[in-house]
Amino acid sequence: MVDIAANLRDVRRRIAEAADRGGRDPAEITLVAVTKLFTVAHIQAAYELGVRHFGENRVHEAAEKIPIVNQWVEERALSPLTWHMVGHLQSRKAKDAIQLFDVIHSVDSLKLAERLDRVLPLFPAPLPPKVGGIEGGGGRKEGRKIMPILLEVNVSGEESKYGFALDRWAEDEEQRERFFAIVEEILALPQLEVRGLMTMAPIVADPEEARPCFRRLRHLRDALAERFPGEHWRHLSMGMTDDFEVAIEEGATIVRIGRAIFGERRET
Ligand SMILES: *Cc1c(COP(=O)(O)O)cnc(C)c1O
């Protein structure tokens, strides 16, 4: 295994330095360690180094690892961790995702949001209500599980990306208003708590090239906060191994980092 301790130290230092450059408080930035294609042993090693937020991108793989890790944590009476679903989620997997995850970053359609809202009441809230989610998120309403979610948006226009298409939202009123109408419907769903936006930047050679994408996401968040006042828009989940420092300078509150902590993934 690579030296996870050294890598994590390095990532934390780079997060703090980027926060500093952006005039931000590093305490408001949550590191989610993305463990897809890494093992339970990797997760445990990061946990022992203080990581409490983990991300997976596929329900099937998560279902094999999360219960093992949760049991390991419970048996040792360790502090709870928070599981983030960061990958594309099919509506028919909504139930499984609810069982496994505490936060879903990848809500990219009204259909998926409605499906999550409809099946959530089937699940009792964790007792005691799980702390975490993303601060204050999660928990319960009338004994039923509430799911904090982020809306995944595609602000780069890359066709390979999931997310609500918002590459021209600032100048294209129709695109913007179509999205805002969907947002209004999602905000009305009682079992979901919208907490912000998530995006994946295009893969580029120089992280500076991702900056406009992160900046567009922040401006979109500001526009949403103006239109729909309240607590919904606090989080910007953006930035991965190759671009997290730029994302933090542009306002990320959640960075999703895998390779910089755990090394390269094996090919599947
Ligand atoms: C894999 C993945 C990450 C982390 O990517 P790294 O390059 O390993 O840092 C972040 N977000 C999503 C949605 C991912 O699928």
PDB file of C-alpha atoms and ligand atoms in Angstrom:
ATOM      1  CA  MET A   1       0.000   0.000   0.000  1.00  0.00           C
ATOM      2  CA  VAL A   2       1.200   3.526  -0.662  1.00  0.00           C
ATOM      3  CA  ASP A   3       2.044   5.799   2.261  1.00  0.00           C
ATOM      4  CA  ILE A   4      -1.488   6.989   2.990  1.00  0.00           C
ATOM      5  CA  ALA A   5      -0.380   8.932   6.061  1.00  0.00           C
ATOM      6  CA  ALA A   6       2.144  10.980   4.101  1.00  0.00           C
ATOM      7  CA  ASN A   7      -0.275  11.523   1.222  1.00  0.00           C
ATOM      8  CA  LEU A   8      -3.035  12.640   3.548  1.00  0.00           C
ATOM      9  CA  ARG A   9      -0.729  15.052   5.332  1.00  0.00           C
ATOM     10  CA  ASP A  10       0.192  16.499   1.997  1.00  0.00           C
ATOM     11  CA  VAL A  11      -3.444  16.799   0.839  1.00  0.00           C
ATOM     12  CA  ARG A  12      -4.463  18.490   4.082  1.00  0.00           C
ATOM     13  CA  ARG A  13      -1.614  20.948   3.810  1.00  0.00           C
ATOM     14  CA  ARG A  14      -2.540  21.743   0.197  1.00  0.00           C
ATOM     15  CA  ILE A  15      -6.189  22.234   1.205  1.00  0.00           C
ATOM     16  CA  ALA A  16      -5.130  24.660   3.951  1.00  0.00           C
ATOM     17  CA  GLU A  17      -2.842  26.576   1.606  1.00  0.00           C
ATOM     18  CA  ALA A  18      -5.485  26.833  -1.111  1.00  0.00           C
ATOM     19  CA  ALA A  19      -8.016  28.034   1.468  1.00  0.00           C
ATOM     20  CA  ASP A  20      -5.526  30.636   2.552  1.00  0.00           C
ATOM     21  CA  ARG A  21      -5.025  31.866  -0.998  1.00  0.00           C
ATOM     22  CA  GLY A  22      -8.782  32.084  -1.439  1.00  0.00           C
ATOM     23  CA  GLY A  23      -9.169  33.992   1.835  1.00  0.00           C
ATOM     24  CA  ARG A  24     -11.212  31.134   3.275  1.00  0.00           C
ATOM     25  CA  ASP A  25     -11.370  29.241   6.540  1.00  0.00           C
ATOM     26  CA  PRO A  26     -10.036  25.694   5.976  1.00  0.00           C
ATOM     27  CA  ALA A  27     -12.480  24.464   8.632  1.00  0.00           C
ATOM     28  CA  GLU A  28     -15.350  25.071   6.225  1.00  0.00           C
ATOM     29  CA  ILE A  29     -13.922  22.602   3.691  1.00  0.00           C
ATOM     30  CA  THR A  30     -14.804  18.925   4.013  1.00  0.00           C
ATOM     31  CA  LEU A  31     -12.476  16.330   2.577  1.00  0.00           C
ATOM     32  CA  VAL A  32     -14.317  13.339   1.159  1.00  0.00           C
ATOM     33  CA  ALA A  33     -11.933  10.442   0.525  1.00  0.00           C
ATOM     34  CA  VAL A  34     -13.172   8.738  -2.631  1.00  0.00           C
ATOM     35  CA  THR A  35     -12.479   5.020  -2.214  1.00  0.00           C
ATOM     36  CA  LYS A  36     -13.954   3.548  -5.382  1.00  0.00           C
ATOM     37  CA  LEU A  37     -11.791   0.644  -6.556  1.00  0.00           C
ATOM     38  CA  PHE A  38      -9.828   0.809  -3.316  1.00  0.00           C
ATOM     39  CA  THR A  39     -10.232  -1.761  -0.547  1.00  0.00           C
ATOM     40  CA  VAL A  40     -11.741  -1.875   2.917  1.00  0.00           C
ATOM     41  CA  ALA A  41      -8.164  -1.819   4.242  1.00  0.00           C
ATOM     42  CA  HIS A  42      -7.586   1.518   2.489  1.00  0.00           C
ATOM     43  CA  ILE A  43     -10.747   2.903   4.085  1.00  0.00           C
ATOM     44  CA  GLN A  44      -9.731   1.687   7.524  1.00  0.00           C
ATOM     45  CA  ALA A  45      -6.263   3.182   7.152  1.00  0.00           C
ATOM     46  CA  ALA A  46      -7.724   6.581   6.258  1.00  0.00           C
ATOM     47  CA  TYR A  47     -10.232   6.326   9.087  1.00  0.00           C
ATOM     48  CA  GLU A  48      -7.422   5.752  11.558  1.00  0.00           C
ATOM     49  CA  LEU A  49      -5.781   8.901  10.240  1.00  0.00           C
ATOM     50  CA  GLY A  50      -8.902  10.909  11.070  1.00  0.00           C
ATOM     51  CA  VAL A  51     -10.894  10.822   7.825  1.00  0.00           C
ATOM     52  CA  ARG A  52     -14.629  10.626   8.563  1.00  0.00           C
ATOM     53  CA  HIS A  53     -16.139  11.298   5.131  1.00  0.00           C
ATOM     54  CA  PHE A  54     -15.899   8.683   2.397  1.00  0.00           C
ATOM     55  CA  GLY A  55     -17.218   8.628  -1.147  1.00  0.00           C
ATOM     56  CA  GLU A  56     -18.163   5.780  -3.461  1.00  0.00           C
ATOM     57  CA  ASN A  57     -19.486   6.029  -7.005  1.00  0.00           C
ATOM     58  CA  ARG A  58     -21.263   2.706  -7.556  1.00  0.00           C
ATOM     59  CA  VAL A  59     -24.031   1.197  -5.484  1.00  0.00           C
ATOM     60  CA  HIS A  60     -22.926  -2.348  -6.213  1.00  0.00           C
ATOM     61  CA  GLU A  61     -19.375  -1.818  -5.024  1.00  0.00           C
ATOM     62  CA  ALA A  62     -20.503   0.253  -2.051  1.00  0.00           C
ATOM     63  CA  ALA A  63     -22.842  -2.527  -0.938  1.00  0.00           C
ATOM     64  CA  GLU A  64     -19.857  -4.835  -0.652  1.00  0.00           C
ATOM     65  CA  LYS A  65     -17.678  -2.485   1.379  1.00  0.00           C
ATOM     66  CA  ILE A  66     -19.840  -0.129   3.437  1.00  0.00           C
ATOM     67  CA  PRO A  67     -21.456  -2.739   5.719  1.00  0.00           C
ATOM     68  CA  ILE A  68     -18.031  -4.201   6.541  1.00  0.00           C
ATOM     69  CA  VAL A  69     -16.600  -0.811   7.423  1.00  0.00           C
ATOM     70  CA  ASN A  70     -19.670   0.227   9.414  1.00  0.00           C
ATOM     71  CA  GLN A  71     -19.513  -2.976  11.436  1.00  0.00           C
ATOM     72  CA  TRP A  72     -15.812  -2.470  12.080  1.00  0.00           C
ATOM     73  CA  VAL A  73     -16.552   1.049  13.343  1.00  0.00           C
ATOM     74  CA  GLU A  74     -19.463  -0.070  15.519  1.00  0.00           C
ATOM     75  CA  GLU A  75     -17.609  -2.994  17.100  1.00  0.00           C
ATOM     76  CA  ARG A  76     -14.908  -0.637  18.228  1.00  0.00           C
ATOM     77  CA  ALA A  77     -17.382   2.031  19.326  1.00  0.00           C
ATOM     78  CA  LEU A  78     -15.546   4.499  17.116  1.00  0.00           C
ATOM     79  CA  SER A  79     -17.034   7.795  15.995  1.00  0.00           C
ATOM     80  CA  PRO A  80     -19.421   7.432  13.056  1.00  0.00           C
ATOM     81  CA  LEU A  81     -18.505   8.160   9.501  1.00  0.00           C
ATOM     82  CA  THR A  82     -20.471   9.681   6.676  1.00  0.00           C
ATOM     83  CA  TRP A  83     -20.892   7.950   3.321  1.00  0.00           C
ATOM     84  CA  HIS A  84     -21.232  10.100   0.225  1.00  0.00           C
ATOM     85  CA  MET A  85     -22.656   8.789  -3.045  1.00  0.00           C
ATOM     86  CA  VAL A  86     -20.745  10.707  -5.711  1.00  0.00           C
ATOM     87  CA  GLY A  87     -21.434   8.689  -8.873  1.00  0.00           C
ATOM     88  CA  HIS A  88     -24.334   8.524 -11.271  1.00  0.00           C
ATOM     89  CA  LEU A  89     -27.375   6.942  -9.651  1.00  0.00           C
ATOM     90  CA  GLN A  90     -30.068   5.141 -11.591  1.00  0.00           C
ATOM     91  CA  SER A  91     -33.602   5.589 -10.267  1.00  0.00           C
ATOM     92  CA  ARG A  92     -34.047   1.865  -9.868  1.00  0.00           C
ATOM     93  CA  LYS A  93     -31.102   1.799  -7.450  1.00  0.00           C
ATOM     94  CA  ALA A  94     -32.559   4.586  -5.296  1.00  0.00           C
ATOM     95  CA  LYS A  95     -33.613   2.234  -2.520  1.00  0.00           C
ATOM     96  CA  ASP A  96     -30.221   0.587  -2.240  1.00  0.00           C
ATOM     97  CA  ALA A  97     -28.521   3.964  -2.233  1.00  0.00           C
ATOM     98  CA  ILE A  98     -30.717   5.221   0.590  1.00  0.00           C
ATOM     99  CA  GLN A  99     -29.803   2.222   2.683  1.00  0.00           C
ATOM    100  CA  LEU A 100     -26.081   2.731   2.177  1.00  0.00           C
ATOM    101  CA  PHE A 101     -25.472   6.454   1.972  1.00  0.00           C
ATOM    102  CA  ASP A 102     -25.878   9.536   4.155  1.00  0.00           C
ATOM    103  CA  VAL A 103     -25.530  12.149   1.423  1.00  0.00           C
ATOM    104  CA  ILE A 104     -26.177  11.922  -2.316  1.00  0.00           C
ATOM    105  CA  HIS A 105     -24.149  14.314  -4.476  1.00  0.00           C
ATOM    106  CA  SER A 106     -25.444  13.132  -7.813  1.00  0.00           C
ATOM    107  CA  VAL A 107     -29.127  14.020  -8.061  1.00  0.00           C
ATOM    108  CA  ASP A 108     -29.326  14.870 -11.747  1.00  0.00           C
ATOM    109  CA  SER A 109     -33.019  14.576 -12.638  1.00  0.00           C
ATOM    110  CA  LEU A 110     -36.422  15.345 -11.228  1.00  0.00           C
ATOM    111  CA  LYS A 111     -37.287  11.702 -11.736  1.00  0.00           C
ATOM    112  CA  LEU A 112     -34.477  10.542  -9.459  1.00  0.00           C
ATOM    113  CA  ALA A 113     -35.356  13.135  -6.814  1.00  0.00           C
ATOM    114  CA  GLU A 114     -38.994  12.072  -6.830  1.00  0.00           C
ATOM    115  CA  ARG A 115     -38.033   8.442  -6.605  1.00  0.00           C
ATOM    116  CA  LEU A 116     -35.758   9.079  -3.606  1.00  0.00           C
ATOM    117  CA  ASP A 117     -38.478  11.093  -1.918  1.00  0.00           C
ATOM    118  CA  ARG A 118     -41.014   8.338  -2.492  1.00  0.00           C
ATOM    119  CA  VAL A 119     -38.924   5.499  -1.073  1.00  0.00           C
ATOM    120  CA  LEU A 120     -37.310   7.357   1.842  1.00  0.00           C
ATOM    121  CA  PRO A 121     -40.316   6.933   4.165  1.00  0.00           C
ATOM    122  CA  LEU A 122     -39.778   3.170   3.941  1.00  0.00           C
ATOM    123  CA  PHE A 123     -36.637   3.602   5.974  1.00  0.00           C
ATOM    124  CA  PRO A 124     -36.572   4.328   9.679  1.00  0.00           C
ATOM    125  CA  ALA A 125     -34.227   7.122  10.618  1.00  0.00           C
ATOM    126  CA  PRO A 126     -30.981   5.981  12.136  1.00  0.00           C
ATOM    127  CA  LEU A 127     -31.277   6.032  15.907  1.00  0.00           C
ATOM    128  CA  PRO A 128     -29.733   8.066  17.370  1.00  0.00           C
ATOM    129  CA  PRO A 129     -29.976  10.243  14.287  1.00  0.00           C
ATOM    130  CA  LYS A 130     -26.710  10.004  12.501  1.00  0.00           C
ATOM    131  CA  VAL A 131     -24.664  13.069  13.030  1.00  0.00           C
ATOM    132  CA  GLY A 132     -22.842  14.158   9.987  1.00  0.00           C
ATOM    133  CA  GLY A 133     -24.559  14.019   6.725  1.00  0.00           C
ATOM    134  CA  ILE A 134     -23.104  17.348   5.942  1.00  0.00           C
ATOM    135  CA  GLU A 135     -23.273  19.285   9.097  1.00  0.00           C
ATOM    136  CA  GLY A 136     -26.776  19.139  10.448  1.00  0.00           C
ATOM    137  CA  GLY A 137     -27.904  17.202   7.413  1.00  0.00           C
ATOM    138  CA  GLY A 138     -29.632  13.889   7.480  1.00  0.00           C
ATOM    139  CA  GLY A 139     -31.479  12.805  10.529  1.00  0.00           C
ATOM    140  CA  ARG A 140     -35.196  12.390  10.550  1.00  0.00           C
ATOM    141  CA  LYS A 141     -38.590  13.862  10.203  1.00  0.00           C
ATOM    142  CA  GLU A 142     -41.435  12.177  12.011  1.00  0.00           C
ATOM    143  CA  GLY A 143     -39.204   9.170  12.580  1.00  0.00           C
ATOM    144  CA  ARG A 144     -38.348   8.828   8.910  1.00  0.00           C
ATOM    145  CA  LYS A 145     -35.041   9.214   7.214  1.00  0.00           C
ATOM    146  CA  ILE A 146     -34.272  12.556   5.591  1.00  0.00           C
ATOM    147  CA  MET A 147     -31.638  12.588   2.882  1.00  0.00           C
ATOM    148  CA  PRO A 148     -29.357  15.551   2.262  1.00  0.00           C
ATOM    149  CA  ILE A 149     -28.708  15.886  -1.451  1.00  0.00           C
ATOM    150  CA  LEU A 150     -26.725  17.979  -3.870  1.00  0.00           C
ATOM    151  CA  LEU A 151     -27.869  18.723  -7.397  1.00  0.00           C
ATOM    152  CA  GLU A 152     -25.308  17.635  -9.971  1.00  0.00           C
ATOM    153  CA  VAL A 153     -24.936  20.125 -12.766  1.00  0.00           C
ATOM    154  CA  ASN A 154     -22.940  20.138 -15.968  1.00  0.00           C
ATOM    155  CA  VAL A 155     -21.602  23.644 -16.450  1.00  0.00           C
ATOM    156  CA  SER A 156     -18.896  22.650 -18.928  1.00  0.00           C
ATOM    157  CA  GLY A 157     -21.136  21.430 -21.741  1.00  0.00           C
ATOM    158  CA  GLU A 158     -19.100  18.236 -22.094  1.00  0.00           C
ATOM    159  CA  GLU A 159     -21.443  15.598 -23.385  1.00  0.00           C
ATOM    160  CA  SER A 160     -19.876  12.763 -21.437  1.00  0.00           C
ATOM    161  CA  LYS A 161     -20.843  14.370 -18.136  1.00  0.00           C
ATOM    162  CA  TYR A 162     -23.943  13.678 -16.112  1.00  0.00           C
ATOM    163  CA  GLY A 163     -25.867  16.467 -14.471  1.00  0.00           C
ATOM    164  CA  PHE A 164     -28.453  19.081 -15.353  1.00  0.00           C
ATOM    165  CA  ALA A 165     -27.296  20.800 -18.533  1.00  0.00           C
ATOM    166  CA  LEU A 166     -26.393  24.351 -17.497  1.00  0.00           C
ATOM    167  CA  ASP A 167     -23.503  25.253 -19.741  1.00  0.00           C
ATOM    168  CA  ARG A 168     -25.202  28.488 -20.900  1.00  0.00           C
ATOM    169  CA  TRP A 169     -27.327  29.275 -17.870  1.00  0.00           C
ATOM    170  CA  ALA A 170     -26.151  32.872 -17.482  1.00  0.00           C
ATOM    171  CA  GLU A 171     -27.073  33.968 -21.021  1.00  0.00           C
ATOM    172  CA  ASP A 172     -29.723  31.404 -21.941  1.00  0.00           C
ATOM    173  CA  GLU A 173     -32.846  32.319 -20.028  1.00  0.00           C
ATOM    174  CA  GLU A 174     -34.745  29.299 -21.248  1.00  0.00           C
ATOM    175  CA  GLN A 175     -32.110  26.871 -19.994  1.00  0.00           C
ATOM    176  CA  ARG A 176     -31.963  28.702 -16.683  1.00  0.00           C
ATOM    177  CA  GLU A 177     -35.701  28.916 -16.150  1.00  0.00           C
ATOM    178  CA  ARG A 178     -36.207  25.275 -17.067  1.00  0.00           C
ATOM    179  CA  PHE A 179     -33.730  24.315 -14.357  1.00  0.00           C
ATOM    180  CA  PHE A 180     -35.183  26.740 -11.812  1.00  0.00           C
ATOM    181  CA  ALA A 181     -38.636  25.220 -12.363  1.00  0.00           C
ATOM    182  CA  ILE A 182     -37.225  21.764 -11.600  1.00  0.00           C
ATOM    183  CA  VAL A 183     -35.416  23.119  -8.544  1.00  0.00           C
ATOM    184  CA  GLU A 184     -38.692  24.483  -7.250  1.00  0.00           C
ATOM    185  CA  GLU A 185     -40.241  21.028  -7.519  1.00  0.00           C
ATOM    186  CA  ILE A 186     -37.303  19.329  -5.835  1.00  0.00           C
ATOM    187  CA  LEU A 187     -37.311  21.829  -2.959  1.00  0.00           C
ATOM    188  CA  ALA A 188     -40.938  20.904  -2.327  1.00  0.00           C
ATOM    189  CA  LEU A 189     -40.140  17.202  -1.817  1.00  0.00           C
ATOM    190  CA  PRO A 190     -40.532  16.607   1.919  1.00  0.00           C
ATOM    191  CA  GLN A 191     -37.953  13.848   2.508  1.00  0.00           C
ATOM    192  CA  LEU A 192     -35.088  15.575   0.707  1.00  0.00           C
ATOM    193  CA  GLU A 193     -32.929  18.423   1.955  1.00  0.00           C
ATOM    194  CA  VAL A 194     -31.143  20.259  -0.824  1.00  0.00           C
ATOM    195  CA  ARG A 195     -27.702  21.312   0.412  1.00  0.00           C
ATOM    196  CA  GLY A 196     -26.001  22.667  -2.677  1.00  0.00           C
ATOM    197  CA  LEU A 197     -24.465  21.813  -6.021  1.00  0.00           C
ATOM    198  CA  MET A 198     -21.948  19.317  -7.322  1.00  0.00           C
ATOM    199  CA  THR A 199     -19.987  19.305 -10.561  1.00  0.00           C
ATOM    200  CA  MET A 200     -17.222  17.437 -12.339  1.00  0.00           C
ATOM    201  CA  ALA A 201     -14.817  19.659 -14.248  1.00  0.00           C
ATOM    202  CA  PRO A 202     -13.531  18.526 -17.628  1.00  0.00           C
ATOM    203  CA  ILE A 203     -10.259  16.634 -17.526  1.00  0.00           C
ATOM    204  CA  VAL A 204      -7.609  19.122 -18.611  1.00  0.00           C
ATOM    205  CA  ALA A 205      -3.834  19.239 -18.662  1.00  0.00           C
ATOM    206  CA  ASP A 206      -3.582  22.383 -16.542  1.00  0.00           C
ATOM    207  CA  PRO A 207      -5.922  22.744 -13.538  1.00  0.00           C
ATOM    208  CA  GLU A 208      -6.206  26.459 -14.313  1.00  0.00           C
ATOM    209  CA  GLU A 209      -8.335  25.454 -17.296  1.00  0.00           C
ATOM    210  CA  ALA A 210     -10.941  24.081 -14.873  1.00  0.00           C
ATOM    211  CA  ARG A 211     -11.244  27.407 -13.052  1.00  0.00           C
ATOM    212  CA  PRO A 212     -13.980  28.920 -15.261  1.00  0.00           C
ATOM    213  CA  CYS A 213     -16.078  25.805 -14.682  1.00  0.00           C
ATOM    214  CA  PHE A 214     -15.780  26.079 -10.899  1.00  0.00           C
ATOM    215  CA  ARG A 215     -16.455  29.796 -11.057  1.00  0.00           C
ATOM    216  CA  ARG A 216     -19.590  29.233 -13.136  1.00  0.00           C
ATOM    217  CA  LEU A 217     -20.831  26.784 -10.541  1.00  0.00           C
ATOM    218  CA  ARG A 218     -20.322  29.334  -7.769  1.00  0.00           C
ATOM    219  CA  HIS A 219     -22.163  32.022  -9.723  1.00  0.00           C
ATOM    220  CA  LEU A 220     -25.008  29.603 -10.394  1.00  0.00           C
ATOM    221  CA  ARG A 221     -25.175  28.872  -6.680  1.00  0.00           C
ATOM    222  CA  ASP A 222     -25.402  32.614  -5.972  1.00  0.00           C
ATOM    223  CA  ALA A 223     -28.237  32.962  -8.489  1.00  0.00           C
ATOM    224  CA  LEU A 224     -30.102  30.059  -6.887  1.00  0.00           C
ATOM    225  CA  ALA A 225     -29.633  31.510  -3.410  1.00  0.00           C
ATOM    226  CA  GLU A 226     -31.133  34.744  -4.619  1.00  0.00           C
ATOM    227  CA  ARG A 227     -34.125  33.046  -6.229  1.00  0.00           C
ATOM    228  CA  PHE A 228     -34.700  30.445  -3.497  1.00  0.00           C
ATOM    229  CA  PRO A 229     -33.520  31.944  -0.221  1.00  0.00           C
ATOM    230  CA  GLY A 230     -32.733  29.625   2.655  1.00  0.00           C
ATOM    231  CA  GLU A 231     -30.231  27.041   3.736  1.00  0.00           C
ATOM    232  CA  HIS A 232     -30.213  25.050   0.521  1.00  0.00           C
ATOM    233  CA  TRP A 233     -27.149  26.402  -1.210  1.00  0.00           C
ATOM    234  CA  ARG A 234     -24.360  26.226   1.309  1.00  0.00           C
ATOM    235  CA  HIS A 235     -22.325  23.500  -0.356  1.00  0.00           C
ATOM    236  CA  LEU A 236     -20.278  23.378  -3.522  1.00  0.00           C
ATOM    237  CA  SER A 237     -18.907  19.880  -4.101  1.00  0.00           C
ATOM    238  CA  MET A 238     -16.153  20.404  -6.648  1.00  0.00           C
ATOM    239  CA  GLY A 239     -12.501  19.509  -7.044  1.00  0.00           C
ATOM    240  CA  MET A 240     -10.749  16.153  -7.333  1.00  0.00           C
ATOM    241  CA  THR A 241      -7.104  15.021  -7.250  1.00  0.00           C
ATOM    242  CA  ASP A 242      -6.025  17.072 -10.259  1.00  0.00           C
ATOM    243  CA  ASP A 243      -7.891  20.288  -9.571  1.00  0.00           C
ATOM    244  CA  PHE A 244      -8.952  20.568  -5.919  1.00  0.00           C
ATOM    245  CA  GLU A 245      -6.758  23.545  -5.106  1.00  0.00           C
ATOM    246  CA  VAL A 246      -8.296  25.659  -7.863  1.00  0.00           C
ATOM    247  CA  ALA A 247     -11.758  24.478  -6.768  1.00  0.00           C
ATOM    248  CA  ILE A 248     -11.078  25.626  -3.207  1.00  0.00           C
ATOM    249  CA  GLU A 249      -9.869  29.015  -4.411  1.00  0.00           C
ATOM    250  CA  GLU A 250     -13.205  29.281  -6.240  1.00  0.00           C
ATOM    251  CA  GLY A 251     -15.319  28.360  -3.220  1.00  0.00           C
ATOM    252  CA  ALA A 252     -15.523  24.559  -2.896  1.00  0.00           C
ATOM    253  CA  THR A 253     -16.850  23.441   0.496  1.00  0.00           C
ATOM    254  CA  ILE A 254     -16.477  19.744  -0.315  1.00  0.00           C
ATOM    255  CA  VAL A 255     -13.565  18.246  -2.248  1.00  0.00           C
ATOM    256  CA  ARG A 256     -13.695  14.636  -3.442  1.00  0.00           C
ATOM    257  CA  ILE A 257     -10.211  13.158  -3.526  1.00  0.00           C
ATOM    258  CA  GLY A 258      -9.073   9.622  -4.282  1.00  0.00           C
ATOM    259  CA  ARG A 259      -5.745   9.186  -6.037  1.00  0.00           C
ATOM    260  CA  ALA A 260      -3.858  11.907  -4.162  1.00  0.00           C
ATOM    261  CA  ILE A 261      -4.516   9.904  -0.979  1.00  0.00           C
ATOM    262  CA  PHE A 262      -4.526   6.273  -2.084  1.00  0.00           C
ATOM    263  CA  GLY A 263      -2.379   6.247  -5.217  1.00  0.00           C
ATOM    264  CA  GLU A 264      -3.383   5.192  -8.717  1.00  0.00           C
ATOM    265  CA  ARG A 265      -6.330   2.847  -9.118  1.00  0.00           C
ATOM    266  CA  ARG A 266      -5.845  -0.531 -10.690  1.00  0.00           C
ATOM    267  CA  GLU A 267      -7.487  -0.863 -14.071  1.00  0.00           C
ATOM    268  CA  THR A 268     -10.719  -2.832 -14.032  1.00  0.00           C
TER     269      THR A 268
HETATM  270  C1  LIG B   1     -13.419   9.042  -8.737  1.00  0.00           C
HETATM  271  C2  LIG B   1     -14.161  10.260  -8.404  1.00  0.00           C
HETATM  272  C3  LIG B   1     -13.569  11.286  -7.668  1.00  0.00           C
HETATM  273  C4  LIG B   1     -12.127  11.244  -7.179  1.00  0.00           C
HETATM  274  O1  LIG B   1     -11.241  11.197  -8.247  1.00  0.00           O
HETATM  275  P1  LIG B   1      -9.661  11.193  -8.029  1.00  0.00           P
HETATM  276  O2  LIG B   1      -9.136  11.549  -9.350  1.00  0.00           O
HETATM  277  O3  LIG B   1      -9.300   9.821  -7.586  1.00  0.00           O
HETATM  278  O4  LIG B   1      -9.354  12.192  -6.974  1.00  0.00           O
HETATM  279  C5  LIG B   1     -14.329  12.393  -7.370  1.00  0.00           C
HETATM  280  N1  LIG B   1     -15.609  12.507  -7.768  1.00  0.00           N
HETATM  281  C6  LIG B   1     -16.216  11.534  -8.474  1.00  0.00           C
HETATM  282  C7  LIG B   1     -17.626  11.722  -8.882  1.00  0.00           C
HETATM  283  C8  LIG B   1     -15.513  10.385  -8.818  1.00  0.00           C
HETATM  284  O5  LIG B   1     -16.123   9.438  -9.523  1.00  0.00           O
END
